[in-house]
mmCIF file of N, CA and C in Angstrom:
data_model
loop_
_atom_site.group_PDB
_atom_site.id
_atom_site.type_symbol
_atom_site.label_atom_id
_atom_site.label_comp_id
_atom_site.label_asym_id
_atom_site.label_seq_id
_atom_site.Cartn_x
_atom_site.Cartn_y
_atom_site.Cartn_z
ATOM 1 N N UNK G 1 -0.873 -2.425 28.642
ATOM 2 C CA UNK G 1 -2.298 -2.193 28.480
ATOM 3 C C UNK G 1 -2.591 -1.334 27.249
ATOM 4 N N UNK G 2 -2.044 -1.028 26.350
ATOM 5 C CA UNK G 2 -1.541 -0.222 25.486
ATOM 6 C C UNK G 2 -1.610 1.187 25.090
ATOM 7 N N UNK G 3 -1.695 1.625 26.807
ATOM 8 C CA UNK G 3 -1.306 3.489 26.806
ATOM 9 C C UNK G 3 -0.168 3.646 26.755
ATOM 10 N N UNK G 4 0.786 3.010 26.175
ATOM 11 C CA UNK G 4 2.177 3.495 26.408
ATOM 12 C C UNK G 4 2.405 3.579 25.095
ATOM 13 N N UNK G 5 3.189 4.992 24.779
ATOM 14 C CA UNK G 5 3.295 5.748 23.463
ATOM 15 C C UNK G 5 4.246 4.800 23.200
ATOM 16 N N UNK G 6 4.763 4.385 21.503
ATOM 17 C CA UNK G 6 5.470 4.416 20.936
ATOM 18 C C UNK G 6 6.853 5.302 20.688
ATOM 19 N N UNK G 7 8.189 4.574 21.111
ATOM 20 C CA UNK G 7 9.382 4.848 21.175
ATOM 21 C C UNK G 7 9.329 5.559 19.549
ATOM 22 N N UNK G 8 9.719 7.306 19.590
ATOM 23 C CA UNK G 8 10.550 7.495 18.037
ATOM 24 C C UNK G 8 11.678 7.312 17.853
ATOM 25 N N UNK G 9 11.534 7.110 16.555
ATOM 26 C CA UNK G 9 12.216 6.485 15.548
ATOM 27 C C UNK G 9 13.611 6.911 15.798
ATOM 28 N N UNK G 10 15.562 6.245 16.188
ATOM 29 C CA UNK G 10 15.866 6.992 15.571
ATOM 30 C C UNK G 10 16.370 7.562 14.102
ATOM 31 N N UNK G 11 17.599 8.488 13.962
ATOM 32 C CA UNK G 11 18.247 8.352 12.963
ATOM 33 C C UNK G 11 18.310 7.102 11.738
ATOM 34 N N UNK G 12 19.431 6.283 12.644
ATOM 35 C CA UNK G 12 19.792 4.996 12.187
ATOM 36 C C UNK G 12 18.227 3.912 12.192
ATOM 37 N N UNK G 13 17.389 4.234 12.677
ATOM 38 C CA UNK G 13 16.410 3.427 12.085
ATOM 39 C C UNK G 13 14.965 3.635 11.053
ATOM 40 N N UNK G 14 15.275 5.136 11.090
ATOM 41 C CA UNK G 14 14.684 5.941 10.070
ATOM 42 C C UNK G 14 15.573 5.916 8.576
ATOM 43 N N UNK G 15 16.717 5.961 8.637
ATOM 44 C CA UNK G 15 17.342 5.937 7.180
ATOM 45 C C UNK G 15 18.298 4.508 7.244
ATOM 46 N N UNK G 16 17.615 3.662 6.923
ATOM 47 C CA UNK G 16 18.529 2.441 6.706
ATOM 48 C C UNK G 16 19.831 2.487 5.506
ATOM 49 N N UNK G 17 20.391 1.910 5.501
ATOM 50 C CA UNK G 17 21.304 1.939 4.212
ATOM 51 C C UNK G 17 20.900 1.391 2.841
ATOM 52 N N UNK G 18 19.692 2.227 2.457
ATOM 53 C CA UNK G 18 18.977 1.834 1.294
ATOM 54 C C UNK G 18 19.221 3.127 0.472
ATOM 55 N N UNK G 19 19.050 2.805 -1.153
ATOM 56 C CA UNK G 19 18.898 4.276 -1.895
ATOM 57 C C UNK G 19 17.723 5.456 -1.993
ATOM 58 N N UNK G 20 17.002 4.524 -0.882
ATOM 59 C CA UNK G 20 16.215 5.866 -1.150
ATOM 60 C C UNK G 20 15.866 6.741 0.098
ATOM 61 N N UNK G 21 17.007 6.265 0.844
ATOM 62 C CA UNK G 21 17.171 7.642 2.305
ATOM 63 C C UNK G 21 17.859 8.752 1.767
ATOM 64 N N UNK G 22 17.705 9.688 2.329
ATOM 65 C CA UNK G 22 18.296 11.159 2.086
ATOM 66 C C UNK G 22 19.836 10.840 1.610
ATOM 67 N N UNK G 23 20.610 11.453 0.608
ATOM 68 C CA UNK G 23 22.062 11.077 0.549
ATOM 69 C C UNK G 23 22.800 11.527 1.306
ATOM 70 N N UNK G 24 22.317 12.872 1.661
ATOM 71 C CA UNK G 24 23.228 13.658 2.853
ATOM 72 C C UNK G 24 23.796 13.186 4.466
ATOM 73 N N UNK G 25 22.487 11.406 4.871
ATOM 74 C CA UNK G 25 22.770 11.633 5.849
ATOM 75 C C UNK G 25 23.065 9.549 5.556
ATOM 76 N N UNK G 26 23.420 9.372 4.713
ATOM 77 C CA UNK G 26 23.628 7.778 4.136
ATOM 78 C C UNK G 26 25.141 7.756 4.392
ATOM 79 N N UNK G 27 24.825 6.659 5.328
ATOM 80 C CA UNK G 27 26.989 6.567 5.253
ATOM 81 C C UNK G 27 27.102 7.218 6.118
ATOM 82 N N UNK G 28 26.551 8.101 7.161
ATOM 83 C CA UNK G 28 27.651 9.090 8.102
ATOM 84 C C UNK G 28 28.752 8.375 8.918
ATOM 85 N N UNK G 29 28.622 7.175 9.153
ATOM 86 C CA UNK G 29 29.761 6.578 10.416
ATOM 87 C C UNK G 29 29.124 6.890 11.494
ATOM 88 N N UNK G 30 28.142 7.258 11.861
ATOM 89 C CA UNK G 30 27.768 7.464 13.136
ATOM 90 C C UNK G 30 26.067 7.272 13.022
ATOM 91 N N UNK G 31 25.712 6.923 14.398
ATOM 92 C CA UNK G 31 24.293 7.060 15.323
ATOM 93 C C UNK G 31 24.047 8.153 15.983
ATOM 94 N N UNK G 32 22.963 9.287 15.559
ATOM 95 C CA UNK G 32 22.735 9.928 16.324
ATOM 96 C C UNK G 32 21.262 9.980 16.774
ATOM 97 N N UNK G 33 21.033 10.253 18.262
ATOM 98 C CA UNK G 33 20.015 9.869 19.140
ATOM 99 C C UNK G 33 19.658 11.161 19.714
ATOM 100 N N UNK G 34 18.734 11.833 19.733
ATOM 101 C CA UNK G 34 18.183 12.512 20.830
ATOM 102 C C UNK G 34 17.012 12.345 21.559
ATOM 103 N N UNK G 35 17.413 11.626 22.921
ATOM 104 C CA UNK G 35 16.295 11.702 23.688
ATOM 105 C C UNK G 35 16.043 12.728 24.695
ATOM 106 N N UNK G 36 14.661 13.060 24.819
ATOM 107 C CA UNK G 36 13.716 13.979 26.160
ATOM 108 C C UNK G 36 14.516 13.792 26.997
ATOM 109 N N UNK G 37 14.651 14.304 27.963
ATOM 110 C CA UNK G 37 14.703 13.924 29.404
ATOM 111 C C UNK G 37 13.497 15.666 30.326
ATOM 112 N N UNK G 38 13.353 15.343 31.396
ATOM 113 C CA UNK G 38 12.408 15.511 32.074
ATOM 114 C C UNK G 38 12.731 17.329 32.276
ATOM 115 N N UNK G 39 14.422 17.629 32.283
ATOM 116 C CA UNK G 39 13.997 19.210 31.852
ATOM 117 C C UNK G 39 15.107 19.322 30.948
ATOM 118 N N UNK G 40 15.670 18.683 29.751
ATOM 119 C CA UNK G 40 16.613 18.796 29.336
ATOM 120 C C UNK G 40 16.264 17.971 28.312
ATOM 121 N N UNK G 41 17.782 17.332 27.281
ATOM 122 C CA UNK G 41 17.839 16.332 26.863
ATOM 123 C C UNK G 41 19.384 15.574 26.508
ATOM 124 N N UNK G 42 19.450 14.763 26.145
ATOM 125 C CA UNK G 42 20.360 13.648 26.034
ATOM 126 C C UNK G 42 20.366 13.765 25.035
ATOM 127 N N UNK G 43 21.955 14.026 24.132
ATOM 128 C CA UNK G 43 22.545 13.913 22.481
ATOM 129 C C UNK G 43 23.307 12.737 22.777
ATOM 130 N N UNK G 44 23.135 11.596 21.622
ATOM 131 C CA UNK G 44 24.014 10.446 21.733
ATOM 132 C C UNK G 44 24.474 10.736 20.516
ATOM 133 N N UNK G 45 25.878 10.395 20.513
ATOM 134 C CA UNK G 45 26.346 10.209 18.779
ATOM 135 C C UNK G 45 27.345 8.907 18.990
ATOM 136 N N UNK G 46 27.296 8.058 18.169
ATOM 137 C CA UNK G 46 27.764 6.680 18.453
ATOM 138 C C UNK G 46 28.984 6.694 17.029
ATOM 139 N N UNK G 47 30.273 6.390 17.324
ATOM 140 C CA UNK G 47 31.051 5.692 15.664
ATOM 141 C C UNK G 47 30.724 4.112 16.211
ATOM 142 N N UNK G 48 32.252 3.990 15.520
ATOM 143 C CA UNK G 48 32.142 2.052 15.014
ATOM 144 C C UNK G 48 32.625 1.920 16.895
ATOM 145 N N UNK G 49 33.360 2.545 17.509
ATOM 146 C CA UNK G 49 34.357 2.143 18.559
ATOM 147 C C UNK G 49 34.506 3.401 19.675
ATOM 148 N N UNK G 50 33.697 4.456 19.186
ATOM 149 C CA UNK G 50 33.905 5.780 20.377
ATOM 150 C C UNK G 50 31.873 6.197 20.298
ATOM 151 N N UNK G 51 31.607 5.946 21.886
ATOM 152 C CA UNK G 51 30.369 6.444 22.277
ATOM 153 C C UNK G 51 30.724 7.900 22.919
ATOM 154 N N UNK G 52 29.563 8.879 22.310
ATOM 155 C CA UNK G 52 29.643 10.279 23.257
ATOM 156 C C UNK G 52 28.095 10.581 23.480
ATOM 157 N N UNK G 53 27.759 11.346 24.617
ATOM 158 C CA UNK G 53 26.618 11.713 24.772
ATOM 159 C C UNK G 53 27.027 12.784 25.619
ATOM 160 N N UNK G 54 26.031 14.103 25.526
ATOM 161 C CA UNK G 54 26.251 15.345 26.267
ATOM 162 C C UNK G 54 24.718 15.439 27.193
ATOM 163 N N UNK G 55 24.516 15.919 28.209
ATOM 164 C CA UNK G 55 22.700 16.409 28.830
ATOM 165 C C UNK G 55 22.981 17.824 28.792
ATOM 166 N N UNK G 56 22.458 18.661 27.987
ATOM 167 C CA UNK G 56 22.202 19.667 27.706
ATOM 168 C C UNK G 56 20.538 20.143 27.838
ATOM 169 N N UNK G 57 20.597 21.387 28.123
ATOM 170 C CA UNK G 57 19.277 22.080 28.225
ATOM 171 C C UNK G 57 18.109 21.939 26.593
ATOM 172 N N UNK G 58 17.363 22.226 26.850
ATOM 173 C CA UNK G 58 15.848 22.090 25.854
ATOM 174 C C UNK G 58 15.903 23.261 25.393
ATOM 175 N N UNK G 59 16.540 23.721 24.757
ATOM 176 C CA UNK G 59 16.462 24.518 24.035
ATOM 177 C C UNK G 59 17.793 24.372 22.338
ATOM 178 N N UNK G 60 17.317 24.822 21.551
ATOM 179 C CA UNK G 60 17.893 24.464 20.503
ATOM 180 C C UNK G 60 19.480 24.788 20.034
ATOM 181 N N UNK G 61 19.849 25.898 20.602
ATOM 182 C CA UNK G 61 21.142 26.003 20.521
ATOM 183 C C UNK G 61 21.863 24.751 21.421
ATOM 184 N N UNK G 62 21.658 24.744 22.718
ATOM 185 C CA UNK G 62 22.699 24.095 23.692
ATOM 186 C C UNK G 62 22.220 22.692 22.916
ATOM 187 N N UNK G 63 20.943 22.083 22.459
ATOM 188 C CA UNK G 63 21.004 20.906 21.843
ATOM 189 C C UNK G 63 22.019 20.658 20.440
ATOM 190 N N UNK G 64 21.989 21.591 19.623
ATOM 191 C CA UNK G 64 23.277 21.566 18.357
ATOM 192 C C UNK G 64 24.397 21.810 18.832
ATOM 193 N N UNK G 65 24.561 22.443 20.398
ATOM 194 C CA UNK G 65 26.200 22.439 20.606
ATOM 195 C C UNK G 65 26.628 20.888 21.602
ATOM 196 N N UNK G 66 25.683 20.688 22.031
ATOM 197 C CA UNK G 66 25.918 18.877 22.478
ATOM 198 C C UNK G 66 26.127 17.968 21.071
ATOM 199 N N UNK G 67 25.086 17.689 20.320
ATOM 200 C CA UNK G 67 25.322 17.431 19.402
ATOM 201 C C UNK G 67 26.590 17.654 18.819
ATOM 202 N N UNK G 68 26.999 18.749 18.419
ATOM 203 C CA UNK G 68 28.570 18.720 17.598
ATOM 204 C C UNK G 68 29.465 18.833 18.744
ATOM 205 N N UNK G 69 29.591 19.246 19.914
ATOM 206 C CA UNK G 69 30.496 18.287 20.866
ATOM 207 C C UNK G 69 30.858 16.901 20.947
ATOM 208 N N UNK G 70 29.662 15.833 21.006
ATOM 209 C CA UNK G 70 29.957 14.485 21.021
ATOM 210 C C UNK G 70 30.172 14.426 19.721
ATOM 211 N N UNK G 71 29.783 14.660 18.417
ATOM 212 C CA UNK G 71 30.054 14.197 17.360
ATOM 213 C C UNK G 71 31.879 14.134 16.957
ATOM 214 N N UNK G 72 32.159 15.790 17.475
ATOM 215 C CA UNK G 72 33.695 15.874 17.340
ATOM 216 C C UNK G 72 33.961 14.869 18.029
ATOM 217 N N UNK G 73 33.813 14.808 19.063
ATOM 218 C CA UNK G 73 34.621 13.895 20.053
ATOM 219 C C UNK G 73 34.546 12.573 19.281
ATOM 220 N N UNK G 74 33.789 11.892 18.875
ATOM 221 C CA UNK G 74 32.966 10.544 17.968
ATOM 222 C C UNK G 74 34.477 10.105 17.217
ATOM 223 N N UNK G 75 34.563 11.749 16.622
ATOM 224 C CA UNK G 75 35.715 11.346 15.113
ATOM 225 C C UNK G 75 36.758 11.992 15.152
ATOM 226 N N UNK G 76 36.903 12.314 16.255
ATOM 227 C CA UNK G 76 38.451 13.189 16.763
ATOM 228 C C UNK G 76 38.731 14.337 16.109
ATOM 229 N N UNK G 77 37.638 14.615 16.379
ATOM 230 C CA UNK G 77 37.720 16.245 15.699
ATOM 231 C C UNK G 77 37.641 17.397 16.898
ATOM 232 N N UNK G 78 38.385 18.152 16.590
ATOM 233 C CA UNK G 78 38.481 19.787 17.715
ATOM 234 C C UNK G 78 37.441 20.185 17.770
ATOM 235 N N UNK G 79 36.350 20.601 18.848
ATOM 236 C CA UNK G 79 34.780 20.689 18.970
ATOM 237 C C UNK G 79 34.662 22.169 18.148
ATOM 238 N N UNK G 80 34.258 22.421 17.786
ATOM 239 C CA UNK G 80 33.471 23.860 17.091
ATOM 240 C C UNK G 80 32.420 24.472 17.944
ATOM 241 N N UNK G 81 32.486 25.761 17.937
ATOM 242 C CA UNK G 81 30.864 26.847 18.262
ATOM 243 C C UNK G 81 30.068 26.839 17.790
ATOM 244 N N UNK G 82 28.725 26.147 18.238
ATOM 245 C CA UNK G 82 27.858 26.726 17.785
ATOM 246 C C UNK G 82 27.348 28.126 17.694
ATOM 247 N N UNK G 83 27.011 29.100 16.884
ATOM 248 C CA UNK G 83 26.979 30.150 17.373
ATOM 249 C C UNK G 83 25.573 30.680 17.172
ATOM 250 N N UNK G 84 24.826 29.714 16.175
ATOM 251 C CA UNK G 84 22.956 30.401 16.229
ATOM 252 C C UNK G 84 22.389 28.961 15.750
ATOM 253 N N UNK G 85 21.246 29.137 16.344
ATOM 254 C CA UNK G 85 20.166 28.002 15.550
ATOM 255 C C UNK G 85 19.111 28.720 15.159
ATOM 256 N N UNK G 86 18.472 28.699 14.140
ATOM 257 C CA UNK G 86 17.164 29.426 13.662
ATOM 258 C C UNK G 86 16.559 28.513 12.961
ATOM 259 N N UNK G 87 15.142 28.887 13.054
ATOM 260 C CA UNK G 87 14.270 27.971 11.574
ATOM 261 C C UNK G 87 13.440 29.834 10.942
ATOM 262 N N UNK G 88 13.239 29.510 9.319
ATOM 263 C CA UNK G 88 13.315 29.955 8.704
ATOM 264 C C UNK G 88 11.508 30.130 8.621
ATOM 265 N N UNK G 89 10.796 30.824 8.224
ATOM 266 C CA UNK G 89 9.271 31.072 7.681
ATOM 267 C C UNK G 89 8.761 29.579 6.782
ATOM 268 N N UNK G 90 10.128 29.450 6.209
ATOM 269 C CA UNK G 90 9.980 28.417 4.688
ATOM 270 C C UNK G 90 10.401 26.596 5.205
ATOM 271 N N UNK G 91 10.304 26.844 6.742
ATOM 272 C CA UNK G 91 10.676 25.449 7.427
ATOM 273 C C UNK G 91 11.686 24.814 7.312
ATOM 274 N N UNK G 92 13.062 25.578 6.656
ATOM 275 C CA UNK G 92 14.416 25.311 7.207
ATOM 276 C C UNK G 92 15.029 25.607 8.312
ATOM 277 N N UNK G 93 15.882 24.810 9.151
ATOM 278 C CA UNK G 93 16.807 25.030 10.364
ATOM 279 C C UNK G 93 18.159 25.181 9.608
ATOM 280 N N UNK G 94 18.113 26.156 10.146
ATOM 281 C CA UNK G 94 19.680 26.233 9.722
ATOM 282 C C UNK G 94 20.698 26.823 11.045
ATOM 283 N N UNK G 95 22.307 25.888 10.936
ATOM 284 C CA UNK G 95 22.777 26.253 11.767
ATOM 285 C C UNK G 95 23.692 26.856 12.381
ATOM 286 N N UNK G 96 24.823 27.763 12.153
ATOM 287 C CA UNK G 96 25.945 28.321 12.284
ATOM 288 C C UNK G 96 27.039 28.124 13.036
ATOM 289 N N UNK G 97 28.305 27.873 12.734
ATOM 290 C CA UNK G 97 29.446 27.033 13.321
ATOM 291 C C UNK G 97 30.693 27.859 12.842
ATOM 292 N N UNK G 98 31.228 28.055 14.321
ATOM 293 C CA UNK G 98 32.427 28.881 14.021
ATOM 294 C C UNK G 98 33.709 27.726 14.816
ATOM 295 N N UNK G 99 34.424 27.558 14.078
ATOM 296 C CA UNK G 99 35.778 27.170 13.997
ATOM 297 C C UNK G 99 36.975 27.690 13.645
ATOM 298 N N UNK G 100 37.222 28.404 14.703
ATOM 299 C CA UNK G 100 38.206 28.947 14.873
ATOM 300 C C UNK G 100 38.159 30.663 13.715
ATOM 301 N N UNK G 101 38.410 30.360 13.019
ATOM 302 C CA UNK G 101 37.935 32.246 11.743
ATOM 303 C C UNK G 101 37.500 31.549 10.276
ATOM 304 N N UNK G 102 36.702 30.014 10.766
ATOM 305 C CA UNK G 102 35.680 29.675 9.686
ATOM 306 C C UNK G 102 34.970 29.451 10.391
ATOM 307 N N UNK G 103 33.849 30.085 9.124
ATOM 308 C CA UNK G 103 32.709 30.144 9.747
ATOM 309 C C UNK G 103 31.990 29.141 8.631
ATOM 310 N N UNK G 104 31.497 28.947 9.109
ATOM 311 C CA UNK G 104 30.120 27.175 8.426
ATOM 312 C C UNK G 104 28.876 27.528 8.692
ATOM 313 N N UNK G 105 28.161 27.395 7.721
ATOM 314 C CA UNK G 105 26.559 27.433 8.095
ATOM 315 C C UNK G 105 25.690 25.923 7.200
ATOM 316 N N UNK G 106 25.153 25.119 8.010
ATOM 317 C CA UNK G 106 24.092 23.846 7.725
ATOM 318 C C UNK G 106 22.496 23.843 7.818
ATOM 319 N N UNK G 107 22.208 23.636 6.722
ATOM 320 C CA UNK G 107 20.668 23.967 6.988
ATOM 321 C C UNK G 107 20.063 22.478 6.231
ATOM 322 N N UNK G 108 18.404 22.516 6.763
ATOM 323 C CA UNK G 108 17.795 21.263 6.501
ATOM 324 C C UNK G 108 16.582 21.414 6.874
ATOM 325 N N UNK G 109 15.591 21.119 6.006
ATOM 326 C CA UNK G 109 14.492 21.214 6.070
ATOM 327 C C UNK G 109 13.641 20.769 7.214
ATOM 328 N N UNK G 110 12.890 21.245 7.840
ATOM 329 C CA UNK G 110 12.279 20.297 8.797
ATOM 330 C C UNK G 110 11.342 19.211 8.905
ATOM 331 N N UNK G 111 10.955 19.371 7.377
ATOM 332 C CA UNK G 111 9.770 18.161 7.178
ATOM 333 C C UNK G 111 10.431 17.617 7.266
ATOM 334 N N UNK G 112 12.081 16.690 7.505
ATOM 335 C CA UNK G 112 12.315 15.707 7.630
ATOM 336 C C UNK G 112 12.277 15.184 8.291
ATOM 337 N N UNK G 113 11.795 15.755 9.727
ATOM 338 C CA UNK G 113 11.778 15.169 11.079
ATOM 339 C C UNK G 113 12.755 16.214 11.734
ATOM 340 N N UNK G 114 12.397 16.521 13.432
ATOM 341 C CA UNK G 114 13.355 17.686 13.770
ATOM 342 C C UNK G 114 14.938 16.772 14.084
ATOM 343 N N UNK G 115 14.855 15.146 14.161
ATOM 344 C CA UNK G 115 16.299 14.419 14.441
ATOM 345 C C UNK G 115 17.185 14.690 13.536
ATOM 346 N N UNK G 116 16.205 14.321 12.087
ATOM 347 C CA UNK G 116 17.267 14.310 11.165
ATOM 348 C C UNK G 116 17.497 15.611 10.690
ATOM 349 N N UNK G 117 16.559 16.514 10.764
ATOM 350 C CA UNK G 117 16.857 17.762 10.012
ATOM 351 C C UNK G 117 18.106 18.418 10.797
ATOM 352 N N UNK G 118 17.909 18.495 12.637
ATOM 353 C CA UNK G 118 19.134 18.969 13.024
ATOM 354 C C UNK G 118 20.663 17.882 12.695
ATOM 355 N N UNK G 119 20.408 17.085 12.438
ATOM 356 C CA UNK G 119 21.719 15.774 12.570
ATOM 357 C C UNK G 119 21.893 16.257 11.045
ATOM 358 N N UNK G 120 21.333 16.488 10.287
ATOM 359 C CA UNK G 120 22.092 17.169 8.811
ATOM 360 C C UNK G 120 22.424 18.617 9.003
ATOM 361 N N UNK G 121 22.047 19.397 10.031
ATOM 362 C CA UNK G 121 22.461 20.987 9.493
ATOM 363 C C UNK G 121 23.333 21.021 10.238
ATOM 364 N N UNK G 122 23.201 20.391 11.557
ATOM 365 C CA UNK G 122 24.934 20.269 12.750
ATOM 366 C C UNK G 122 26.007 19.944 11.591
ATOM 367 N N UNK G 123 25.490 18.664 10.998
ATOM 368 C CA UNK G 123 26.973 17.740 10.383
ATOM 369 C C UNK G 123 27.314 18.619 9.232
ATOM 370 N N UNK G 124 26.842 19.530 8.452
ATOM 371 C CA UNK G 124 26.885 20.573 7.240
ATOM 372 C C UNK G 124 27.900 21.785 8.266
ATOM 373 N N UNK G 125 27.242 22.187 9.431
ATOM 374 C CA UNK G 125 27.819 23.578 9.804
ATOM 375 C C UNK G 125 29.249 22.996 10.480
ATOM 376 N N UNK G 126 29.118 22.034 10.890
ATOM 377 C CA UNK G 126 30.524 21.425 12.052
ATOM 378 C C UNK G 126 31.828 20.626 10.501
ATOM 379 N N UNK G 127 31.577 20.837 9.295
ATOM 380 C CA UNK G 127 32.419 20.488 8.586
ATOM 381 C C UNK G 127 32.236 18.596 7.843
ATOM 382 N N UNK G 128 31.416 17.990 8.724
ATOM 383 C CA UNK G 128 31.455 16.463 8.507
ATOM 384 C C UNK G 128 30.359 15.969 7.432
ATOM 385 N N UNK G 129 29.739 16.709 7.015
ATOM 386 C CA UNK G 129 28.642 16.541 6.253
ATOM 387 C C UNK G 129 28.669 17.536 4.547
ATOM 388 N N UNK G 130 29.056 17.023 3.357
ATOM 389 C CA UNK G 130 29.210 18.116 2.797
ATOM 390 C C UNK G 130 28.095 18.897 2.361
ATOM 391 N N UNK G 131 28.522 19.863 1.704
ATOM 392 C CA UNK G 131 27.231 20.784 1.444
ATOM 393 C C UNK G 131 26.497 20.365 0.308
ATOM 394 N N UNK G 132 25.835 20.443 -0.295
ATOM 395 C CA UNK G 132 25.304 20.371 -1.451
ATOM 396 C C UNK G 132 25.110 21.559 -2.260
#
């Protein structure tokens, strides 16, 4: 009847493999998805041949540590700490990742959307994304 909102966008259908998506997040090998759920939410991160998804709480840390949980898991990587999520006055998220006695920090603007901005500052702080 057409009260029913429109599904967002994700990742993979927001940045197609064209040149003029973000470079940072072109090529990753992976799908990443975050959907709502009713008091929580659902991180999907997809490769070519390994699906992971975590239900983590609504709030922004436990969402970047689902996130780089399934992602490690995605690409056989040893999971990392998240250890802060913040956004900035100037509308960057940035995110902090401790591995083991390195420490990583990923940040990303948020006008890009809050999917992609966290799916670039996770993949920057967790090692899989390089820095610029």
């Amino acid at each position: 009847y057409g009260v029913r909102s429109s599904r967002p966008e994700t990742v993979e259908q927001a940045l197609p493999d064209v040149p003029e998506g973000p470079p940072e997040l072109r090529g990753l090998g992976v799908k990443v998805r975050i959907v709502p759920l009713e008091k929580g939410a659902r991180v999907e991160v997809e490769g070519k041949n390994v699906r992971s998804f975590r239900v983590v709480a609504a709030n922004p840390n436990s969402i970047a540590q689902g996130m780089a949980d399934a992602w490690c898991r995605v690409v056989g990587k040893v999971p990392v700490e998240i250890t802060r999520v913040s956004i900035g006055d100037d509308g960057r998220i940035t995110v902090d990742a401790r591995d083991g006695d390195i420490e990583r920090s990923g940040s990303a603007m948020v006008s890009l959307g809050w999917e992609r901005a966290l799916t670039s500052a996770v993949g920057r702080a967790i090692g899989l994304i390089p820095t610029t």
